[in-house]
């Protein structure tokens, strides 16, 4: 009888299938594997699982330890703690950025607030619910990184928030490509800070952003394939030279774009 009871327990509560990469660092997308019937949470944020894979993001300032909760059914739940390594962030000093964009007038402040609403509404869209990309291509091929993700910025002598993306310097007019398949959730010719701007949702909250474009070639709602041209490099908005400001995020948590996810992802996708 006891034996039978133990047998049942063993088969009712099999081990969790959840796996996570060993080397977690600040500012990265984390890909791992889990069972379809496992519910995963990073702190309080639900982490989608599709075809046995999940993705979530560790922000620039992620703490040195994070909690992941894995649930299966009502009672079967486990909390695990994982170490996160800190990163060194660069310091960038820029001068000569137009003062108009540094100290917005009252009128401009209203415009910025309106545009922020537009951005928030766009970023909340989730048109793709059945998957997410594991491989990103460089949006500008011939490029030099002029400012890294997460760098502490001092613009015209004034400290700013850390850099939310990576700046890729390229001549004005250079084609800008969609880094992965997705749906355009915002296409705008002229936002105050980011000028010509395209935001793409790639699935389950994974998004890329393309800013300071001299030309926008897509419109909101367009479906794009990885490598499709979405616009051209420019210096519209708050910029002191032609470059692409490229962002990668999951659920608005920005990470350092990496273009080697294709090989480093444990999921084995392209
Ligand atoms: Zn930038």
Tab-separated table of N, CA and C in Angstrom, residues 84-214:
chain	number	residue	atom	x	y	z
A	84	UNK	N	23.383	36.582	-11.014
A	84	UNK	CA	23.558	37.398	-12.217
A	84	UNK	C	24.862	38.185	-12.069
A	85	UNK	N	25.745	38.047	-13.053
A	85	UNK	CA	27.033	38.752	-12.992
A	85	UNK	C	26.856	40.210	-13.402
A	86	UNK	N	27.524	41.136	-12.696
A	86	UNK	CA	27.432	42.541	-13.100
A	86	UNK	C	28.254	42.785	-14.360
A	87	UNK	N	27.971	43.891	-15.051
A	87	UNK	CA	28.762	44.265	-16.229
A	87	UNK	C	29.388	45.627	-15.993
A	88	UNK	N	30.481	45.854	-16.664
A	88	UNK	CA	31.095	47.192	-16.647
A	88	UNK	C	30.401	48.003	-17.741
A	89	UNK	N	29.975	49.203	-17.409
A	89	UNK	CA	29.332	50.043	-18.429
A	89	UNK	C	30.261	51.191	-18.806
A	90	UNK	N	30.237	51.511	-20.107
A	90	UNK	CA	31.105	52.593	-20.597
A	90	UNK	C	30.579	53.951	-20.185
A	91	UNK	N	31.447	54.939	-20.320
A	91	UNK	CA	31.028	56.323	-20.114
A	91	UNK	C	31.198	57.034	-21.455
A	92	UNK	N	30.154	57.711	-21.912
A	92	UNK	CA	30.214	58.418	-23.196
A	92	UNK	C	29.995	59.903	-22.979
A	93	UNK	N	30.857	60.710	-23.579
A	93	UNK	CA	30.705	62.163	-23.480
A	93	UNK	C	30.421	62.707	-24.877
A	94	UNK	N	29.285	63.403	-24.995
A	94	UNK	CA	28.915	64.005	-26.285
A	94	UNK	C	28.756	65.509	-26.109
A	95	UNK	N	29.281	66.243	-27.065
A	95	UNK	CA	29.027	67.688	-27.072
A	95	UNK	C	28.419	68.044	-28.417
A	96	UNK	N	27.826	69.224	-28.488
A	96	UNK	CA	27.306	69.711	-29.764
A	96	UNK	C	25.955	69.156	-30.141
A	97	UNK	N	25.243	68.529	-29.181
A	97	UNK	CA	23.867	68.088	-29.460
A	97	UNK	C	22.975	69.340	-29.381
A	98	UNK	N	22.086	69.567	-30.369
A	98	UNK	CA	21.288	70.798	-30.387
A	98	UNK	C	20.600	71.086	-29.038
A	99	UNK	N	20.814	72.293	-28.528
A	99	UNK	CA	20.277	72.664	-27.208
A	99	UNK	C	18.749	72.557	-27.161
A	100	UNK	N	18.125	72.809	-28.322
A	100	UNK	CA	16.654	72.733	-28.399
A	100	UNK	C	16.162	71.368	-27.883
A	101	UNK	N	16.923	70.306	-28.208
A	101	UNK	CA	16.476	68.973	-27.807
A	101	UNK	C	16.920	68.643	-26.390
A	102	UNK	N	17.830	69.450	-25.827
A	102	UNK	CA	18.310	69.203	-24.462
A	102	UNK	C	17.396	69.872	-23.439
A	103	UNK	N	16.941	71.079	-23.764
A	103	UNK	CA	16.052	71.797	-22.844
A	103	UNK	C	14.756	72.113	-23.586
A	104	UNK	N	13.841	71.157	-23.625
A	104	UNK	CA	12.611	71.373	-24.399
A	104	UNK	C	11.793	72.549	-23.855
A	105	UNK	N	11.219	73.335	-24.765
A	105	UNK	CA	10.326	74.430	-24.375
A	105	UNK	C	9.037	73.833	-23.814
A	106	UNK	N	8.172	74.713	-23.305
A	106	UNK	CA	6.899	74.224	-22.758
A	106	UNK	C	6.089	73.507	-23.848
A	107	UNK	N	6.122	74.108	-25.031
A	107	UNK	CA	5.393	73.526	-26.166
A	107	UNK	C	5.966	72.149	-26.526
A	108	UNK	N	7.310	72.090	-26.559
A	108	UNK	CA	7.960	70.814	-26.874
A	108	UNK	C	7.675	69.770	-25.796
A	109	UNK	N	7.621	70.210	-24.534
A	109	UNK	CA	7.351	69.267	-23.443
A	109	UNK	C	5.988	68.619	-23.634
A	110	UNK	N	5.011	69.414	-24.089
A	110	UNK	CA	3.665	68.862	-24.367
A	110	UNK	C	3.761	67.817	-25.470
A	111	UNK	N	4.513	68.176	-26.514
A	111	UNK	CA	4.691	67.264	-27.644
A	111	UNK	C	5.352	65.966	-27.175
A	112	UNK	N	6.381	66.083	-26.342
A	112	UNK	CA	7.096	64.897	-25.837
A	112	UNK	C	6.131	63.995	-25.051
A	113	UNK	N	5.283	64.620	-24.226
A	113	UNK	CA	4.324	63.838	-23.421
A	113	UNK	C	3.333	63.100	-24.329
A	114	UNK	N	2.854	63.780	-25.380
A	114	UNK	CA	1.932	63.145	-26.338
A	114	UNK	C	2.616	61.971	-27.035
A	115	UNK	N	3.859	62.210	-27.436
A	115	UNK	CA	4.595	61.159	-28.149
A	115	UNK	C	4.881	59.963	-27.231
A	116	UNK	N	5.089	60.252	-25.961
A	116	UNK	CA	5.339	59.164	-25.008
A	116	UNK	C	4.120	58.241	-24.924
A	117	UNK	N	2.925	58.868	-24.947
A	117	UNK	CA	1.680	58.066	-24.920
A	117	UNK	C	1.611	57.152	-26.147
A	118	UNK	N	1.986	57.735	-27.287
A	118	UNK	CA	1.988	56.994	-28.554
A	118	UNK	C	2.934	55.787	-28.471
A	119	UNK	N	4.121	56.048	-27.916
A	119	UNK	CA	5.134	54.988	-27.780
A	119	UNK	C	4.660	53.911	-26.814
A	120	UNK	N	4.097	54.336	-25.671
A	120	UNK	CA	3.624	53.363	-24.675
A	120	UNK	C	2.536	52.473	-25.266
A	121	UNK	N	1.605	53.096	-26.019
A	121	UNK	CA	0.499	52.336	-26.616
A	121	UNK	C	1.042	51.348	-27.642
A	122	UNK	N	2.017	51.795	-28.432
A	122	UNK	CA	2.603	50.906	-29.449
A	122	UNK	C	3.314	49.742	-28.784
A	123	UNK	N	4.124	50.023	-27.761
A	123	UNK	CA	4.921	48.967	-27.104
A	123	UNK	C	4.053	47.939	-26.384
A	124	UNK	N	2.812	48.339	-26.073
A	124	UNK	CA	1.909	47.408	-25.372
A	124	UNK	C	1.266	46.416	-26.336
A	125	UNK	N	1.414	46.639	-27.648
A	125	UNK	CA	0.779	45.748	-28.628
A	125	UNK	C	1.496	44.406	-28.689
A	126	UNK	N	0.691	43.336	-28.797
A	126	UNK	CA	1.252	41.978	-28.898
A	126	UNK	C	0.582	41.242	-30.042
A	127	UNK	N	0.841	41.670	-31.298
A	127	UNK	CA	0.149	41.030	-32.430
A	127	UNK	C	0.595	39.589	-32.694
A	128	UNK	N	1.755	39.191	-32.161
A	128	UNK	CA	2.236	37.822	-32.396
A	128	UNK	C	2.311	37.110	-31.050
A	129	UNK	N	1.501	36.058	-30.913
A	129	UNK	CA	1.439	35.392	-29.605
A	129	UNK	C	1.954	33.963	-29.647
A	130	UNK	N	2.449	33.548	-30.791
A	130	UNK	CA	2.836	32.139	-30.895
A	130	UNK	C	4.308	31.975	-31.215
A	131	UNK	N	5.135	32.653	-30.451
A	131	UNK	CA	6.569	32.449	-30.635
A	131	UNK	C	7.361	33.735	-30.522
A	132	UNK	N	8.665	33.609	-30.645
A	132	UNK	CA	9.562	34.760	-30.548
A	132	UNK	C	10.858	34.398	-31.265
A	133	UNK	N	11.609	35.409	-31.734
A	133	UNK	CA	12.833	35.091	-32.481
A	133	UNK	C	13.972	34.721	-31.542
A	134	UNK	N	14.883	33.919	-32.045
A	134	UNK	CA	16.073	33.584	-31.264
A	134	UNK	C	17.318	34.052	-32.005
A	135	UNK	N	17.113	34.709	-33.136
A	135	UNK	CA	18.253	35.105	-33.963
A	135	UNK	C	18.005	36.502	-34.529
A	136	UNK	N	18.945	37.387	-34.319
A	136	UNK	CA	18.808	38.762	-34.798
A	136	UNK	C	19.982	39.086	-35.721
A	137	UNK	N	19.675	39.782	-36.836
A	137	UNK	CA	20.771	40.199	-37.715
A	137	UNK	C	21.074	41.670	-37.467
A	138	UNK	N	22.281	42.085	-37.851
A	138	UNK	CA	22.656	43.496	-37.742
A	138	UNK	C	21.750	44.320	-38.644
A	139	UNK	N	21.108	45.367	-38.124
A	139	UNK	CA	20.218	46.159	-38.972
A	139	UNK	C	20.967	47.021	-39.993
A	140	UNK	N	22.234	47.315	-39.699
A	140	UNK	CA	23.065	48.075	-40.644
A	140	UNK	C	24.344	47.272	-40.818
A	141	UNK	N	24.657	46.915	-42.071
A	141	UNK	CA	25.783	46.007	-42.264
A	141	UNK	C	27.133	46.664	-42.004
A	142	UNK	N	27.471	47.677	-42.803
A	142	UNK	CA	28.764	48.347	-42.656
A	142	UNK	C	28.617	49.386	-41.568
A	143	UNK	N	29.127	49.095	-40.398
A	143	UNK	CA	28.881	50.030	-39.321
A	143	UNK	C	29.992	49.997	-38.281
A	144	UNK	N	30.009	51.043	-37.479
A	144	UNK	CA	30.945	51.139	-36.365
A	144	UNK	C	30.072	51.482	-35.168
A	145	UNK	N	30.303	50.820	-34.027
A	145	UNK	CA	29.518	51.119	-32.827
A	145	UNK	C	30.041	52.438	-32.245
A	146	UNK	N	29.228	53.476	-32.297
A	146	UNK	CA	29.697	54.774	-31.794
A	146	UNK	C	29.300	54.992	-30.340
A	147	UNK	N	28.356	54.200	-29.831
A	147	UNK	CA	28.025	54.275	-28.411
A	147	UNK	C	27.358	52.962	-28.021
A	148	UNK	N	27.918	52.333	-26.971
A	148	UNK	CA	27.452	51.004	-26.584
A	148	UNK	C	26.166	51.082	-25.764
A	149	UNK	N	25.464	49.953	-25.689
A	149	UNK	CA	24.276	49.858	-24.841
A	149	UNK	C	24.689	50.051	-23.374
A	150	UNK	N	23.860	50.757	-22.641
A	150	UNK	CA	24.038	50.863	-21.191
A	150	UNK	C	25.052	51.884	-20.739
A	151	UNK	N	25.708	52.562	-21.706
A	151	UNK	CA	26.757	53.498	-21.297
A	151	UNK	C	26.163	54.675	-20.522
A	152	UNK	N	26.945	55.144	-19.566
A	152	UNK	CA	26.540	56.340	-18.811
A	152	UNK	C	26.861	57.535	-19.690
A	153	UNK	N	25.871	58.359	-19.989
A	153	UNK	CA	26.058	59.414	-20.977
A	153	UNK	C	26.092	60.792	-20.364
A	154	UNK	N	27.024	61.577	-20.887
A	154	UNK	CA	27.087	62.977	-20.484
A	154	UNK	C	26.972	63.788	-21.769
A	155	UNK	N	25.815	64.433	-21.941
A	155	UNK	CA	25.554	65.155	-23.185
A	155	UNK	C	25.609	66.661	-22.912
A	156	UNK	N	26.423	67.343	-23.687
A	156	UNK	CA	26.647	68.793	-23.498
A	156	UNK	C	26.929	69.099	-22.017
A	157	UNK	N	27.668	68.211	-21.363
A	157	UNK	CA	28.076	68.446	-19.967
A	157	UNK	C	27.063	68.003	-18.918
A	158	UNK	N	25.899	67.496	-19.362
A	158	UNK	CA	24.848	67.141	-18.387
A	158	UNK	C	24.665	65.611	-18.347
A	159	UNK	N	24.774	64.978	-17.144
A	159	UNK	CA	24.563	63.520	-17.071
A	159	UNK	C	23.134	63.146	-17.471
A	160	UNK	N	23.007	62.068	-18.244
A	160	UNK	CA	21.698	61.613	-18.754
A	160	UNK	C	21.430	60.196	-18.259
A	161	UNK	N	20.256	59.696	-18.628
A	161	UNK	CA	19.962	58.296	-18.309
A	161	UNK	C	20.887	57.395	-19.124
A	162	UNK	N	21.156	56.174	-18.639
A	162	UNK	CA	22.024	55.270	-19.403
A	162	UNK	C	21.461	55.018	-20.802
A	163	UNK	N	22.336	54.732	-21.730
A	163	UNK	CA	21.959	54.534	-23.128
A	163	UNK	C	21.071	53.297	-23.276
A	164	UNK	N	19.903	53.484	-23.892
A	164	UNK	CA	18.911	52.407	-23.968
A	164	UNK	C	19.130	51.474	-25.152
A	165	UNK	N	20.086	51.832	-26.010
A	165	UNK	CA	20.323	50.986	-27.184
A	165	UNK	C	21.778	51.039	-27.579
A	166	UNK	N	22.029	50.662	-28.823
A	166	UNK	CA	23.390	50.731	-29.343
A	166	UNK	C	23.368	51.678	-30.540
A	167	UNK	N	24.372	52.541	-30.634
A	167	UNK	CA	24.447	53.470	-31.765
A	167	UNK	C	25.380	52.912	-32.815
A	168	UNK	N	24.844	52.817	-34.034
A	168	UNK	CA	25.630	52.292	-35.143
A	168	UNK	C	25.822	53.414	-36.140
A	169	UNK	N	27.056	53.900	-36.236
A	169	UNK	CA	27.341	55.006	-37.150
A	169	UNK	C	27.407	54.477	-38.575
A	170	UNK	N	26.765	55.186	-39.488
A	170	UNK	CA	26.775	54.813	-40.908
A	170	UNK	C	26.386	56.050	-41.707
A	171	UNK	N	26.789	56.124	-42.982
A	171	UNK	CA	26.445	57.311	-43.773
A	171	UNK	C	24.928	57.484	-43.905
A	172	UNK	N	24.509	58.738	-43.958
A	172	UNK	CA	23.093	59.055	-44.153
A	172	UNK	C	22.587	58.304	-45.397
A	173	UNK	N	21.424	57.726	-45.291
A	173	UNK	CA	20.828	57.019	-46.430
A	173	UNK	C	21.108	55.531	-46.466
A	174	UNK	N	22.022	55.035	-45.596
A	174	UNK	CA	22.307	53.588	-45.550
A	174	UNK	C	21.017	52.829	-45.200
A	175	UNK	N	20.701	51.762	-45.951
A	175	UNK	CA	19.464	51.017	-45.648
A	175	UNK	C	19.500	50.394	-44.249
A	176	UNK	N	18.369	50.438	-43.578
A	176	UNK	CA	18.217	49.854	-42.242
A	176	UNK	C	17.271	48.659	-42.379
A	177	UNK	N	17.707	47.504	-41.879
A	177	UNK	CA	16.932	46.276	-42.070
A	177	UNK	C	16.278	45.799	-40.784
A	178	UNK	N	15.133	45.153	-40.930
A	178	UNK	CA	14.466	44.527	-39.784
A	178	UNK	C	15.383	43.420	-39.261
A	179	UNK	N	15.633	43.431	-37.960
A	179	UNK	CA	16.588	42.499	-37.361
A	179	UNK	C	16.031	41.074	-37.268
A	180	UNK	N	14.706	40.961	-37.263
A	180	UNK	CA	14.039	39.651	-37.232
A	180	UNK	C	12.637	39.833	-37.822
A	181	UNK	N	11.943	38.733	-38.088
A	181	UNK	CA	10.557	38.800	-38.582
A	181	UNK	C	9.673	39.480	-37.540
A	182	UNK	N	8.639	40.183	-37.990
A	182	UNK	CA	7.738	40.783	-37.011
A	182	UNK	C	6.663	41.653	-37.638
A	183	UNK	N	6.007	42.425	-36.784
A	183	UNK	CA	4.947	43.336	-37.200
A	183	UNK	C	5.333	44.747	-36.742
A	184	UNK	N	5.210	45.714	-37.657
A	184	UNK	CA	5.530	47.108	-37.310
A	184	UNK	C	4.427	47.628	-36.376
A	185	UNK	N	4.802	48.001	-35.158
A	185	UNK	CA	3.806	48.502	-34.203
A	185	UNK	C	3.840	50.024	-34.125
A	186	UNK	N	4.878	50.630	-34.685
A	186	UNK	CA	4.906	52.093	-34.802
A	186	UNK	C	5.843	52.482	-35.948
A	187	UNK	N	5.356	53.361	-36.813
A	187	UNK	CA	6.202	53.957	-37.848
A	187	UNK	C	5.884	55.438	-37.819
A	188	UNK	N	6.867	56.262	-37.522
A	188	UNK	CA	6.636	57.699	-37.359
A	188	UNK	C	7.775	58.465	-38.011
A	189	UNK	N	7.435	59.543	-38.734
A	189	UNK	CA	8.451	60.309	-39.469
A	189	UNK	C	9.283	61.219	-38.580
A	190	UNK	N	8.701	61.664	-37.470
A	190	UNK	CA	9.382	62.746	-36.756
A	190	UNK	C	8.974	62.824	-35.287
A	191	UNK	N	9.563	61.966	-34.475
A	191	UNK	CA	9.363	62.087	-33.027
A	191	UNK	C	10.426	63.042	-32.482
A	192	UNK	N	10.103	63.724	-31.394
A	192	UNK	CA	10.988	64.769	-30.881
A	192	UNK	C	12.396	64.231	-30.594
A	193	UNK	N	12.493	63.156	-29.836
A	193	UNK	CA	13.817	62.639	-29.459
A	193	UNK	C	14.415	61.716	-30.511
A	194	UNK	N	13.581	60.862	-31.092
A	194	UNK	CA	14.134	59.792	-31.930
A	194	UNK	C	13.888	60.010	-33.434
A	195	UNK	N	13.277	61.149	-33.808
A	195	UNK	CA	13.088	61.473	-35.223
A	195	UNK	C	12.300	60.395	-35.948
A	196	UNK	N	12.754	60.026	-37.147
A	196	UNK	CA	12.114	58.933	-37.892
A	196	UNK	C	12.309	57.639	-37.117
A	197	UNK	N	11.177	57.010	-36.736
A	197	UNK	CA	11.242	55.890	-35.783
A	197	UNK	C	10.401	54.715	-36.244
A	198	UNK	N	10.952	53.516	-36.123
A	198	UNK	CA	10.192	52.289	-36.405
A	198	UNK	C	10.331	51.365	-35.194
A	199	UNK	N	9.200	50.838	-34.722
A	199	UNK	CA	9.218	49.820	-33.662
A	199	UNK	C	8.617	48.542	-34.234
A	200	UNK	N	9.287	47.427	-33.990
A	200	UNK	CA	8.793	46.128	-34.477
A	200	UNK	C	8.599	45.183	-33.298
A	201	UNK	N	7.420	44.552	-33.279
A	201	UNK	CA	7.143	43.490	-32.287
A	201	UNK	C	7.433	42.157	-32.978
A	202	UNK	N	8.264	41.333	-32.312
A	202	UNK	CA	8.690	40.069	-32.926
A	202	UNK	C	7.978	38.865	-32.328
A	203	UNK	N	7.191	39.097	-31.291
A	203	UNK	CA	6.475	37.987	-30.671
A	203	UNK	C	6.666	37.982	-29.178
A	204	UNK	N	5.544	37.904	-28.447
A	204	UNK	CA	5.575	37.779	-26.990
A	204	UNK	C	6.439	38.822	-26.290
A	205	UNK	N	6.386	40.041	-26.782
A	205	UNK	CA	7.043	41.142	-26.077
A	205	UNK	C	8.489	41.392	-26.466
A	206	UNK	N	9.022	40.597	-27.399
A	206	UNK	CA	10.379	40.879	-27.900
A	206	UNK	C	10.252	41.944	-28.985
A	207	UNK	N	10.902	43.084	-28.790
A	207	UNK	CA	10.752	44.205	-29.720
A	207	UNK	C	12.108	44.811	-30.071
A	208	UNK	N	12.192	45.328	-31.320
A	208	UNK	CA	13.358	46.122	-31.695
A	208	UNK	C	12.897	47.507	-32.105
A	209	UNK	N	13.789	48.490	-31.953
A	209	UNK	CA	13.486	49.868	-32.318
A	209	UNK	C	14.605	50.448	-33.172
A	210	UNK	N	14.226	51.328	-34.100
A	210	UNK	CA	15.152	51.904	-35.083
A	210	UNK	C	14.907	53.410	-35.098
A	211	UNK	N	15.896	54.207	-34.703
A	211	UNK	CA	15.656	55.647	-34.528
A	211	UNK	C	16.596	56.525	-35.355
A	212	UNK	N	16.193	57.797	-35.464
A	212	UNK	CA	16.920	58.864	-36.183
A	212	UNK	C	16.918	58.641	-37.689
A	213	UNK	N	15.939	57.871	-38.194
A	213	UNK	CA	15.879	57.537	-39.618
A	213	UNK	C	15.624	58.792	-40.463
A	214	UNK	N	16.324	58.897	-41.595
A	214	UNK	CA	16.080	60.010	-42.519
A	214	UNK	C	14.839	59.713	-43.358
